[in-house]
XYZ file of C-alpha atoms in Angstrom:
786
model
C 22.560 30.089 -2.969
C 20.992 28.554 -6.081
C 18.725 25.525 -6.129
C 21.488 23.248 -7.454
C 23.877 24.254 -4.654
C 21.111 23.798 -2.045
C 20.419 20.291 -3.322
C 24.085 19.285 -3.242
C 24.488 20.784 0.226
C 21.493 18.772 1.476
C 22.829 15.558 -0.079
C 26.192 16.171 1.635
C 24.414 16.491 5.014
C 22.542 13.239 4.320
C 25.764 11.438 3.318
C 27.487 12.664 6.486
C 24.680 11.224 8.639
C 24.879 7.982 6.674
C 28.642 7.646 7.109
C 28.256 7.767 10.923
C 25.755 4.913 11.179
C 26.208 3.049 7.857
C 22.645 3.850 6.771
C 23.373 4.918 3.166
C 23.357 1.751 1.072
C 23.722 3.401 -2.340
C 23.907 6.788 -4.080
C 23.180 6.412 -7.774
C 23.841 9.306 -10.117
C 21.586 9.206 -13.181
C 23.010 11.602 -15.786
C 20.928 14.162 -17.648
C 19.465 13.184 -21.008
C 19.140 15.434 -24.027
C 15.743 15.690 -25.673
C 15.077 14.324 -29.171
C 12.739 16.564 -31.163
C 10.758 16.429 -34.403
C 8.819 19.099 -36.283
C 5.027 18.824 -36.430
C 3.973 16.515 -39.306
C 2.410 18.348 -42.253
C -0.899 16.479 -41.740
C -1.698 18.085 -38.356
C -4.483 20.706 -38.503
C -2.794 24.158 -38.715
C -5.025 25.609 -35.962
C -3.965 22.820 -33.588
C -0.258 23.385 -34.339
C -0.758 27.108 -33.655
C -2.593 26.419 -30.366
C 0.115 24.051 -29.129
C 2.881 26.494 -30.057
C 1.058 29.199 -28.078
C 1.188 26.811 -25.100
C 4.968 26.488 -25.514
C 5.114 23.205 -27.454
C 7.189 24.476 -30.376
C 8.175 20.955 -31.472
C 7.232 17.354 -30.661
C 9.316 14.846 -28.752
C 10.272 11.856 -30.890
C 7.830 9.515 -29.078
C 4.975 12.010 -29.610
C 5.795 12.124 -33.326
C 5.878 8.307 -33.574
C 2.538 8.069 -31.737
C 0.948 10.412 -34.257
C 2.422 8.440 -37.173
C 1.173 5.049 -35.950
C -2.304 6.336 -35.049
C -2.633 7.934 -38.504
C -1.822 4.521 -39.967
C -4.837 3.117 -38.099
C -2.844 1.176 -35.487
C -3.547 0.745 -31.791
C -0.568 1.988 -29.780
C 0.964 1.469 -26.332
C 3.189 4.343 -25.182
C 5.741 3.481 -22.478
C 7.774 6.449 -21.190
C 8.651 7.833 -17.721
C 6.659 10.267 -15.583
C 6.384 13.843 -16.957
C 7.584 12.890 -20.465
C 4.612 14.328 -22.361
C 2.487 11.174 -22.810
C -0.691 13.320 -22.768
C 0.135 14.849 -26.144
C 0.537 11.340 -27.620
C -3.246 11.005 -27.490
C -4.468 14.634 -27.440
C -2.743 15.389 -30.757
C -4.503 12.728 -32.916
C -7.823 13.048 -31.056
C -8.080 16.852 -31.331
C -6.875 16.772 -34.950
C -9.587 14.221 -35.861
C -12.328 16.294 -34.167
C -11.205 19.516 -35.914
C -11.371 17.724 -39.284
C -14.586 15.819 -38.458
C -16.780 17.473 -35.754
C -18.967 14.345 -35.524
C -16.014 12.255 -34.196
C -16.078 11.162 -30.550
C -13.526 9.847 -28.023
C -13.574 8.285 -24.548
C -10.695 8.962 -22.143
C -10.413 6.469 -19.264
C -8.469 7.370 -16.111
C -8.194 5.229 -12.955
C -9.180 8.100 -10.634
C -11.530 11.079 -10.684
C -8.653 13.388 -9.666
C -6.661 12.436 -12.766
C -9.727 13.025 -14.977
C -10.064 16.557 -13.545
C -6.367 17.242 -14.107
C -6.485 16.117 -17.748
C -9.649 18.162 -18.264
C -7.729 21.289 -17.188
C -4.906 20.404 -19.618
C -7.372 20.001 -22.511
C -9.211 23.220 -21.633
C -5.905 25.105 -21.858
C -5.409 23.824 -25.406
C -8.931 24.192 -26.821
C -9.296 27.825 -25.742
C -6.725 28.596 -28.473
C -8.657 26.637 -31.133
C -11.113 28.289 -33.564
C -13.742 25.516 -33.660
C -15.769 24.323 -30.694
C -14.376 21.151 -29.120
C -16.671 20.089 -26.283
C -14.994 18.227 -23.419
C -16.908 16.874 -20.442
C -16.035 14.928 -17.325
C -18.648 12.247 -16.626
C -18.335 10.621 -13.226
C -20.241 10.196 -9.969
C -19.901 13.934 -9.216
C -21.529 15.043 -12.501
C -24.876 16.769 -11.746
C -27.972 14.971 -13.059
C -29.195 18.043 -14.955
C -25.894 18.242 -16.902
C -25.851 14.595 -17.989
C -28.344 14.911 -20.875
C -26.334 17.722 -22.504
C -23.102 15.752 -22.108
C -24.623 12.698 -23.812
C -25.790 14.770 -26.787
C -22.932 17.245 -27.235
C -19.673 15.879 -25.835
C -16.786 15.313 -28.266
C -14.462 13.903 -25.594
C -15.882 12.135 -22.535
C -13.437 11.899 -19.621
C -14.473 9.151 -17.238
C -13.253 6.184 -15.204
C -13.826 2.428 -15.671
C -16.376 2.285 -12.848
C -18.598 4.960 -14.436
C -18.254 3.418 -17.911
C -19.291 0.082 -16.380
C -22.335 1.260 -14.366
C -23.309 4.670 -15.775
C -22.672 4.648 -19.522
C -22.779 1.194 -21.144
C -25.980 -0.096 -19.444
C -27.654 3.100 -20.803
C -26.078 2.973 -24.273
C -29.367 3.881 -25.958
C -28.966 7.362 -24.428
C -25.407 7.579 -25.808
C -26.128 6.704 -29.452
C -24.177 9.690 -30.818
C -21.094 8.679 -28.808
C -21.131 5.019 -29.823
C -22.022 5.650 -33.501
C -19.045 7.979 -33.923
C -16.550 6.509 -31.440
C -13.124 6.847 -33.043
C -10.746 6.587 -30.086
C -10.582 5.015 -26.640
C -7.688 6.332 -24.541
C -6.554 4.301 -21.497
C -4.054 6.210 -19.366
C -1.937 4.739 -16.526
C -2.345 1.203 -17.897
C 0.096 -0.189 -15.296
C -2.470 0.744 -12.643
C -4.906 -1.840 -14.045
C -3.293 -5.011 -12.773
C -4.707 -7.974 -10.922
C -8.454 -7.965 -10.317
C -9.024 -4.327 -11.365
C -7.283 -4.967 -14.704
C -9.096 -8.282 -15.221
C -12.412 -6.438 -14.779
C -11.349 -3.608 -17.115
C -10.479 -6.088 -19.892
C -14.065 -7.380 -19.661
C -15.477 -3.839 -19.566
C -13.582 -3.225 -22.839
C -15.046 -6.414 -24.320
C -18.492 -4.969 -23.582
C -17.508 -1.534 -24.927
C -16.295 -2.967 -28.250
C -19.481 -5.064 -28.512
C -21.699 -1.982 -28.094
C -19.545 0.130 -30.460
C -19.731 -2.597 -33.136
C -23.521 -2.760 -32.691
C -23.694 0.960 -33.574
C -21.281 0.561 -36.500
C -18.031 1.922 -35.049
C -14.656 0.274 -34.474
C -12.516 2.511 -32.240
C -8.737 2.669 -32.103
C -7.081 2.242 -28.726
C -4.306 4.458 -27.358
C -2.794 3.066 -24.149
C -0.203 4.829 -22.000
C 1.763 3.265 -19.170
C 4.741 3.746 -16.905
C 7.631 1.348 -17.477
C 6.661 -2.305 -16.983
C 8.484 -5.337 -18.397
C 5.606 -6.604 -20.595
C 3.796 -3.502 -21.962
C 2.971 -4.974 -25.380
C 1.706 -8.271 -23.908
C -0.307 -6.405 -21.247
C -1.864 -4.000 -23.777
C -2.772 -6.783 -26.220
C -4.271 -8.892 -23.419
C -6.299 -5.879 -22.291
C -7.828 -4.996 -25.683
C -7.437 -8.384 -27.462
C -6.021 -6.687 -30.558
C -2.488 -6.097 -31.891
C -0.707 -2.944 -30.663
C 2.369 -1.036 -31.821
C 4.831 -0.361 -28.990
C 6.392 3.096 -28.609
C 8.979 2.940 -25.845
C 11.835 5.286 -26.805
C 11.550 8.383 -24.641
C 12.418 11.586 -26.501
C 11.838 14.001 -23.592
C 14.825 15.667 -21.907
C 15.614 14.653 -18.335
C 17.645 16.490 -15.717
C 20.326 14.847 -13.603
C 18.977 12.767 -10.703
C 20.531 11.443 -7.500
C 18.863 8.310 -6.107
C 19.746 7.483 -2.488
C 18.974 4.183 -0.719
C 18.691 4.797 3.033
C 18.368 1.970 5.576
C 17.482 3.042 9.149
C 20.302 1.936 11.479
C 19.951 -1.144 13.703
C 19.343 -0.310 17.381
C 19.050 -3.911 18.689
C 21.194 -6.341 16.730
C 19.992 -9.449 18.562
C 16.335 -8.798 17.689
C 17.124 -7.050 14.384
C 15.194 -3.922 15.432
C 15.905 -0.796 13.389
C 15.053 2.819 14.017
C 11.510 3.727 12.970
C 11.383 4.317 9.210
C 8.713 6.990 9.860
C 11.068 8.991 12.095
C 13.944 8.516 9.654
C 11.757 9.673 6.725
C 10.900 12.761 8.785
C 14.586 13.379 9.424
C 15.551 12.971 5.748
C 12.707 15.170 4.448
C 13.494 17.908 6.979
C 17.061 18.203 5.646
C 15.755 19.152 2.184
C 12.813 21.260 3.377
C 15.060 23.368 5.644
C 17.160 24.164 2.577
C 14.038 25.512 0.819
C 13.780 22.593 -1.630
C 10.270 21.689 -2.765
C 9.742 18.123 -1.527
C 7.130 15.391 -1.791
C 7.024 12.603 0.801
C 5.188 9.400 -0.162
C 3.701 7.395 2.698
C 2.319 3.858 2.496
C -1.030 4.507 4.198
C -3.417 7.272 5.172
C -2.436 6.862 8.820
C 1.306 7.264 8.143
C 0.530 10.226 5.855
C -1.158 12.057 8.727
C 1.594 11.103 11.214
C 4.385 12.364 8.932
C 2.411 15.504 8.118
C 2.121 16.290 11.849
C 5.855 15.705 12.385
C 6.979 17.836 9.418
C 4.643 20.704 10.323
C 6.276 20.698 13.773
C 9.761 20.725 12.230
C 9.253 23.283 9.455
C 6.335 25.579 10.218
C 7.615 26.365 13.705
C 11.033 27.393 12.402
C 9.544 29.294 9.437
C 6.654 31.596 10.461
C 4.358 30.579 7.598
C 1.381 28.285 8.052
C 0.402 26.037 5.151
C 3.924 25.460 3.821
C 3.542 21.718 4.472
C 0.334 20.042 3.328
C -1.150 16.550 3.208
C -2.762 14.939 0.157
C -4.775 11.705 0.087
C -8.111 10.141 -0.743
C -10.725 11.375 1.710
C -9.861 15.039 1.184
C -12.591 16.982 -0.608
C -11.995 17.536 -4.356
C -11.763 21.342 -4.010
C -9.132 20.979 -1.301
C -7.083 18.620 -3.496
C -7.312 21.009 -6.484
C -6.122 23.880 -4.273
C -3.113 21.840 -3.056
C -2.209 20.835 -6.644
C -2.411 24.463 -7.789
C -0.223 25.727 -4.936
C 2.349 22.998 -5.595
C 2.564 24.077 -9.242
C 2.927 27.741 -8.257
C 5.550 26.977 -5.571
C 3.448 28.340 -2.677
C 3.669 24.954 -0.929
C 7.147 23.859 0.113
C 6.322 20.245 1.006
C 3.519 17.734 0.577
C 2.989 14.366 2.283
C 0.925 12.062 0.094
C -0.361 8.521 -0.250
C -0.049 6.950 -3.715
C -2.764 9.446 -4.832
C -0.025 11.689 -6.319
C 1.896 8.787 -7.874
C -0.304 9.008 -10.968
C 0.207 11.700 -13.567
C -1.566 14.619 -11.855
C 0.237 17.871 -12.724
C 1.957 19.181 -9.589
C 4.792 20.950 -11.349
C 8.442 20.006 -11.097
C 9.555 19.325 -7.535
C 13.139 19.070 -6.287
C 13.036 16.007 -4.033
C 10.942 12.866 -3.541
C 11.256 10.976 -0.250
C 9.731 7.490 -0.287
C 8.796 6.365 3.246
C 8.932 2.628 2.516
C 9.388 0.657 -0.696
C 6.153 1.010 -2.713
C 6.106 -2.707 -3.496
C 7.129 -2.612 -7.165
C 10.044 -1.217 -9.174
C 7.492 0.474 -11.460
C 5.822 2.378 -8.599
C 9.213 3.337 -7.153
C 10.280 4.978 -10.424
C 6.847 6.617 -10.748
C 7.178 8.208 -7.304
C 10.822 9.119 -7.765
C 9.870 10.710 -11.094
C 7.588 13.226 -9.356
C 10.781 15.097 -8.516
C 12.726 16.245 -11.521
C 12.996 19.089 -13.925
C 13.755 18.999 -17.628
C 16.991 20.773 -16.729
C 18.769 20.943 -13.387
C 19.269 18.207 -10.800
C 16.754 16.495 -8.504
C 16.920 13.802 -5.845
C 14.955 10.775 -4.658
C 15.526 9.015 -1.338
C 14.100 5.563 -0.569
C 13.832 5.007 3.206
C 13.410 1.267 3.830
C 11.063 -0.291 6.371
C 11.950 -3.505 8.221
C 9.889 -5.643 5.826
C 11.911 -8.336 3.977
C 11.078 -6.880 0.554
C 12.313 -3.410 1.588
C 15.461 -4.927 3.089
C 16.155 -6.954 -0.042
C 15.838 -3.921 -2.308
C 17.856 -1.539 -0.114
C 20.655 -4.085 0.369
C 20.751 -5.068 -3.308
C 20.707 -1.732 -5.170
C 22.291 -3.302 -8.268
C 19.272 -5.593 -8.545
C 16.951 -2.574 -8.497
C 18.906 -0.440 -10.983
C 19.754 -3.243 -13.416
C 16.432 -5.091 -13.452
C 13.499 -4.628 -15.752
C 10.414 -3.669 -13.765
C 7.889 -6.381 -12.938
C 5.344 -7.935 -15.266
C 1.840 -6.560 -15.000
C -0.548 -9.523 -14.802
C -4.269 -9.819 -15.499
C -6.632 -12.739 -16.055
C -9.760 -11.564 -17.931
C -10.962 -15.173 -18.163
C -11.206 -15.669 -14.377
C -14.569 -17.442 -14.232
C -16.065 -15.280 -11.457
C -15.109 -12.068 -13.261
C -16.117 -13.382 -16.690
C -19.619 -14.535 -15.669
C -20.415 -11.220 -13.965
C -19.549 -9.279 -17.152
C -21.424 -11.697 -19.416
C -24.477 -10.921 -17.265
C -23.863 -7.183 -17.754
C -23.311 -7.663 -21.516
C -26.553 -9.684 -21.861
C -28.433 -6.849 -20.100
C -26.930 -4.360 -22.607
C -27.524 -6.378 -25.809
C -28.810 -9.922 -26.446
C -26.181 -12.509 -27.400
C -26.444 -14.308 -30.753
C -25.992 -18.087 -30.873
C -22.278 -18.807 -31.381
C -21.225 -15.242 -30.485
C -17.934 -14.971 -28.627
C -17.306 -12.597 -25.742
C -13.912 -11.213 -26.647
C -11.968 -14.404 -27.433
C -14.129 -16.621 -25.192
C -16.675 -19.240 -26.247
C -19.594 -18.627 -23.879
C -22.342 -21.067 -24.906
C -22.004 -23.131 -21.698
C -22.056 -20.014 -19.517
C -25.251 -18.767 -21.196
C -26.899 -22.157 -20.560
C -25.865 -21.880 -16.900
C -27.402 -18.376 -16.697
C -30.591 -19.736 -18.262
C -30.782 -22.374 -15.496
C -30.452 -19.519 -12.989
C -33.425 -17.745 -14.700
C -31.263 -14.773 -15.686
C -31.412 -15.186 -19.486
C -33.884 -16.764 -21.907
C -33.136 -18.369 -25.285
C -35.540 -17.442 -28.083
C -34.956 -18.289 -31.759
C -31.202 -17.656 -32.136
C -30.691 -15.129 -29.326
C -30.160 -15.008 -25.557
C -32.160 -12.258 -23.816
C -31.730 -10.865 -20.284
C -34.932 -11.619 -18.388
C -34.139 -10.833 -14.753
C -35.397 -7.687 -13.015
C -31.886 -7.193 -11.598
C -29.542 -4.454 -12.862
C -26.354 -6.573 -13.013
C -23.751 -3.787 -13.257
C -24.774 -2.493 -9.826
C -23.794 -5.804 -8.257
C -20.299 -5.957 -9.796
C -17.448 -4.063 -8.153
C -14.441 -3.595 -10.466
C -12.091 -3.539 -7.476
C -12.902 -7.031 -6.152
C -14.143 -10.423 -7.315
C -17.103 -10.556 -4.964
C -19.566 -7.741 -4.383
C -20.514 -9.381 -1.086
C -19.216 -6.493 1.030
C -19.627 -5.503 4.670
C -20.721 -1.959 5.535
C -18.894 -0.405 8.515
C -21.364 1.529 10.701
C -20.092 4.045 13.291
C -22.447 3.945 16.301
C -20.464 6.368 18.504
C -23.262 8.916 18.155
C -25.902 8.799 15.438
C -25.291 5.644 13.333
C -23.598 6.405 10.008
C -21.836 4.297 7.353
C -18.127 5.172 7.141
C -16.633 2.473 4.893
C -17.197 -0.698 2.916
C -14.965 -3.777 3.208
C -14.928 -6.870 0.975
C -15.909 -10.222 2.518
C -12.454 -11.861 2.922
C -10.920 -8.666 4.382
C -13.856 -8.242 6.777
C -13.019 -11.516 8.504
C -9.532 -10.266 9.426
C -10.180 -6.517 9.794
C -13.677 -6.365 11.314
C -13.833 -9.303 13.694
C -15.237 -8.575 17.197
C -12.724 -6.650 19.391
C -10.667 -5.595 16.343
C -9.258 -2.068 16.070
C -10.384 -0.778 12.675
C -8.555 2.238 11.193
C -10.319 4.681 8.872
C -8.721 7.995 7.862
C -6.464 7.996 10.908
C -9.354 7.448 13.351
C -9.411 4.269 15.452
C -12.640 2.308 15.873
C -13.339 -0.616 18.203
C -15.476 -3.324 16.560
C -18.429 -4.058 18.815
C -20.274 -6.546 16.610
C -20.000 -8.264 13.225
C -23.400 -9.177 11.753
C -23.024 -11.790 9.004
C -26.711 -11.853 8.053
C -26.941 -8.111 7.417
C -23.295 -7.810 6.266
C -22.655 -5.000 8.744
C -19.919 -4.249 11.281
C -20.821 -1.935 14.169
C -17.919 0.154 15.505
C -17.262 2.904 18.067
C -14.531 5.530 18.043
C -11.653 4.808 20.417
C -8.092 5.934 21.128
C -5.633 3.148 22.015
C -1.896 2.621 21.487
C -2.211 -0.662 19.599
C -3.758 -2.193 16.499
C -5.002 -5.748 16.003
C -3.639 -8.458 13.730
C -5.845 -11.480 13.007
C -4.528 -15.025 13.496
C -5.856 -17.285 10.787
C -5.394 -20.945 9.970
C -5.362 -21.857 6.289
C -5.870 -25.399 5.047
C -4.993 -26.215 1.441
C -5.969 -29.192 -0.675
C -4.417 -29.749 -4.119
C -7.139 -30.300 -6.759
C -5.095 -30.362 -9.969
C -1.403 -30.023 -10.855
C -0.912 -27.978 -14.043
C 2.882 -28.402 -14.239
C 5.747 -29.751 -12.148
C 9.550 -29.309 -12.256
C 12.269 -31.286 -10.517
C 14.982 -28.845 -9.432
C 17.344 -31.487 -8.072
C 16.968 -31.462 -4.303
C 13.355 -30.221 -4.463
C 10.240 -30.114 -6.625
C 8.132 -27.082 -7.563
C 4.632 -27.161 -9.034
C 1.607 -24.999 -9.728
C -2.033 -25.844 -10.090
C -5.547 -25.502 -8.741
C -6.154 -25.698 -4.997
C -8.983 -25.488 -2.491
C -8.239 -22.936 0.243
C -10.161 -22.859 3.535
C -9.218 -20.027 5.910
C -10.595 -19.503 9.393
C -9.828 -16.613 11.770
C -9.184 -18.237 15.141
C -7.809 -15.317 17.178
C -6.060 -11.975 17.160
C -2.969 -10.231 18.527
C -2.676 -6.697 19.881
C 0.389 -5.012 18.370
C 1.685 -1.799 19.956
C 2.293 1.124 17.592
C 5.955 2.080 16.918
C 7.540 -0.709 19.031
C 5.502 -3.462 17.295
C 5.387 -5.411 20.585
C 2.753 -8.102 21.060
C 0.813 -6.748 24.076
C -2.135 -9.137 24.201
C -4.311 -11.603 22.343
C -7.784 -13.062 22.140
C -9.585 -16.139 20.773
C -12.189 -16.041 17.989
C -14.235 -18.541 16.049
C -15.480 -17.039 12.809
C -17.015 -18.884 9.842
C -14.573 -20.513 7.442
C -13.923 -18.712 4.121
C -13.474 -21.190 1.244
C -12.403 -20.714 -2.365
C -10.862 -22.467 -5.362
C -7.817 -20.633 -6.644
C -4.379 -21.245 -8.179
C -1.158 -21.756 -6.245
C 2.573 -22.357 -6.530
C 4.141 -24.818 -4.120
C 7.612 -26.006 -3.176
C 7.994 -29.580 -1.943
C 10.950 -30.204 0.412
C 12.071 -33.869 0.443
C 11.616 -35.688 3.747
C 15.304 -36.709 3.950
C 16.330 -33.014 4.094
C 13.951 -32.378 7.000
C 15.072 -35.565 8.768
C 18.766 -34.628 8.406
C 18.434 -31.284 10.216
C 19.966 -31.306 13.734
C 17.005 -29.537 15.337
C 13.971 -30.529 17.377
C 10.588 -31.164 15.745
C 9.236 -27.821 16.975
C 12.309 -25.929 15.719
C 11.935 -27.528 12.281
C 8.315 -26.369 12.069
C 9.431 -22.880 13.177
C 11.959 -22.860 10.319
C 9.340 -23.895 7.752
C 7.035 -21.066 8.838
C 9.991 -18.660 8.864
C 10.748 -19.703 5.294
C 7.063 -19.273 4.342
C 7.143 -15.766 5.885
C 10.173 -14.873 3.744
C 8.558 -16.363 0.595
C 5.417 -14.316 1.244
C 7.334 -11.043 1.545
C 9.937 -11.577 -1.198
C 7.759 -13.113 -3.954
C 6.015 -9.778 -4.836
C 9.475 -8.725 -6.061
C 8.781 -10.802 -9.185
C 5.100 -9.990 -9.673
C 3.355 -6.651 -9.932
C 1.174 -7.374 -6.933
C 0.588 -6.366 -3.354
C 1.565 -8.655 -0.482
C -2.172 -8.969 0.313
C -2.832 -10.374 -3.184
C -1.145 -13.627 -2.146
C -1.347 -15.935 0.862
C 0.976 -18.638 2.257
C 0.453 -21.933 4.010
C 2.507 -24.965 5.084
C 1.270 -28.530 4.560
C 2.351 -32.153 4.282
C 2.680 -33.461 0.730
C 2.328 -37.075 1.936
C -0.905 -36.827 3.937
C -2.352 -33.624 2.438
C -2.796 -32.167 5.936
C -2.017 -28.534 6.763
C 0.384 -27.520 9.532
C -1.079 -24.954 11.958
C 0.933 -21.740 12.606
C 2.778 -21.294 15.901
C 0.054 -19.123 17.492
C -2.253 -22.145 17.242
C 0.352 -24.862 17.885
C 1.396 -23.439 21.270
C -2.206 -23.842 22.436
C -2.319 -27.501 21.360
C -1.086 -30.423 23.462
C 2.613 -31.122 22.772
C 1.719 -34.593 21.464
C -0.446 -33.154 18.653
C 2.233 -30.821 17.284
C 4.905 -33.548 17.487
C 2.680 -35.976 15.589
C 3.399 -34.025 12.427
C 7.014 -35.213 12.499
C 6.436 -38.678 13.882
C 6.281 -40.111 10.361
C 9.583 -40.230 8.477
C 7.612 -39.686 5.259
C 6.690 -36.116 6.297
C 7.375 -33.985 3.203
C 6.545 -30.296 3.667
C 4.854 -28.200 1.004
C 5.112 -24.396 1.186
C 2.192 -22.901 -0.769
C 1.929 -19.393 -2.214
C -1.613 -18.926 -3.504
C -3.574 -16.227 -5.334
C -5.820 -14.585 -2.754
C -8.722 -14.335 -5.216
C -11.269 -16.996 -6.212
C -10.219 -18.451 -9.565
C -6.761 -16.841 -9.380
C -5.379 -13.930 -11.409
C -2.321 -15.610 -12.942
C 0.306 -14.963 -10.277
C 1.355 -18.564 -9.563
C 2.684 -19.411 -13.086
C 5.095 -16.470 -12.896
C 6.578 -17.865 -9.644
C 6.790 -21.339 -11.204
C 8.798 -19.928 -14.132
C 11.415 -18.515 -11.723
C 12.763 -22.017 -10.935
C 15.407 -21.471 -8.196
C 15.489 -17.657 -8.398
C 12.972 -17.222 -5.559
C 15.051 -19.524 -3.311
C 18.255 -17.595 -4.090
C 16.675 -14.231 -3.265
C 15.170 -15.534 -0.026
C 18.577 -16.843 1.064
C 20.170 -13.480 0.224
C 17.501 -11.683 2.260
C 17.895 -13.892 5.341
C 21.716 -13.988 5.142
C 22.000 -10.202 4.857
C 19.853 -9.604 7.948
C 22.010 -8.688 10.997
C 19.630 -10.246 13.557
C 20.572 -13.418 15.445
C 17.297 -15.255 16.028
C 14.939 -13.853 13.412
C 13.130 -10.524 13.006
C 10.478 -8.817 10.810
C 13.147 -8.271 8.106
C 13.788 -11.965 7.419
C 11.786 -14.860 8.955
C 9.456 -12.899 11.229
C 9.832 -11.780 14.856
C 11.193 -14.466 17.214
C 8.056 -14.371 19.380
C 5.987 -15.325 16.339
C 8.314 -17.526 14.288
C 9.778 -19.359 17.288
C 13.257 -20.463 18.300
C 15.863 -21.392 15.660
C 13.527 -20.314 12.807
C 16.291 -18.344 11.087
C 18.893 -21.098 11.384
C 16.516 -23.829 10.146
C 15.261 -21.686 7.223
C 18.848 -20.991 6.093
C 19.826 -24.659 6.466
C 16.871 -25.771 4.321
C 17.586 -23.172 1.617
C 21.267 -24.110 1.423
C 20.413 -27.781 0.907
C 17.768 -26.948 -1.704
C 20.302 -24.804 -3.575
C 23.049 -27.473 -3.335
C 25.244 -25.165 -1.267
C 27.622 -26.529 1.340
C 25.556 -26.934 4.473
C 27.208 -26.726 7.864
């Protein structure tokens, strides 16, 4: 039986299972697309055309041709096409052509991960071995041997690196890279959609520094940016490089037919809204395809789930087929050589299935697989299409199956497939001018080159910041310049992945003490508190002690059937309102807020069943920050009119906040951990404690909140980063859309009292939380309330 018949047979089996328990929510058939081709332009170096034809690229796709044309015209470009559509040639063609015509020309390729750099290096090596001239390509990252670095600096035509290495290893030492910066013609930024939030805000500042150094040496590089489909590629690219870009977004590559299945694990307890484990259902779905000899990739949401699914699928497949190594795992933490070997065997077809974290979501070449199974919604439409696109051939059908978890966002997507298939992907948001991020890179830039009086940093006026740094004895003003005077090496103290470099080191003291991980300050308070269960690469650790002075957490290996979830109490104070809108029954606003969060306890949550099996009290230092927030104000008369007790009304407000927290990432390209929620009183400015804290208070204290008829609740959604990264304005612009989608999510949930898929589990949200949340939403949306 051919591959096409095997795929259709497997899909029929899946549909049959779905028809018995109503678990298939949608099967979308995406028809094949013909390729659009163009001949090589006459200006391309003949040797390069010959080399590419020898590799099998007889013609260009239309978007590759357009990329060449715009780059030749001196424009910066942003290329937006799906996975495996030949984006690499959009930049390799002009870069290699320029180097063949001018051997002094140089280029920097930036990739978000070392693995992707290695993969692109292999692709380039394949091309240049067919070229007559010598084109020298080097990877420069943390693994590059010290003795090789001098030769790379002197001889490299193309430097493949990542933003972290450019930030700490290249730009602070620019005097050793004079040849590169004097002749820098191109900067290539691949996987642009990956640089969102804090990471992207840092990269924009790294590029400000890069352009400043290049200009100092007399060069003005062009930028070539490539991204998966996002809704604002031109805006994102221009914000990143602070220059105009030409958008190329018409994909000319052929695409085979694809079946996209939405699978929702069946409900096993309707009252509590409990569904079958999405991990077990992902195992079941993947096994159907693997047993029909279809090459399959399974994407898991964490390292732990990756290892669990890998164990399950090895049991299912390798026992029935006497061949070890058919199913492999792939994630960060594996040694580079092991990852290269897995990639190679996937391309050759020696591996039947691979279970991966998002490490294989990026454009690493793993060949053309038959099926992608997504164990959980990746969080964004963009990432979902990226993962689904890992299965698919230029001709012949492929399949993708999304297996939903019980999280509200997963349930919204799986129950509203039309929303997913008809919607533009999310906006990718960055805020390069976040004050914390900006100051840290101005320090790095001052170390690299002195600032002139009146000089801007990118588009920013920085005179006041330089005066502040002078007061801190970091810079000194002499004549018309600002010089770095501190002994510190600023780049070492700036992590591109977080705002603060104030991290905790996790030390395993089971045997000989050894550092196993590093955790940023805010996360440490919730993940590394005393008695917490900390997970690292599938291994459980019990936190013995958290030392704030030394910034260390001491842990011991353990093996228990639960994990811990911190209970925190967040108090919010509004500092400034940027904008406000009256939506009829309610008011929305966004502005600057002061957020004070304290971890006051923890819960023990049992694996698989998610039962609360214990708790403990804590009293950790308060974590304070200024950030930006969106908030919804519910009029007091709506709260007063609800036929529920005071406690039930509070339960409903927290249930609504839970739903807001989980559904709002639908509209922003962010992770649920990038935002926080809190409930407060608009009249008094006080915060309302969550139920875990309220049930420990005297009844009188919790009822006091509602004793005043002027009580007017605010539900806050705030950026979980000091200074904010621009998430709250995008929620403000939605007007009532967020309320509509939350009501759809709660209404569609089959549970009676509340569950993790809508307003949170009953034990946590409290009685009547679902009913109160729905009643509030209906009144806010002017729907008939009964």
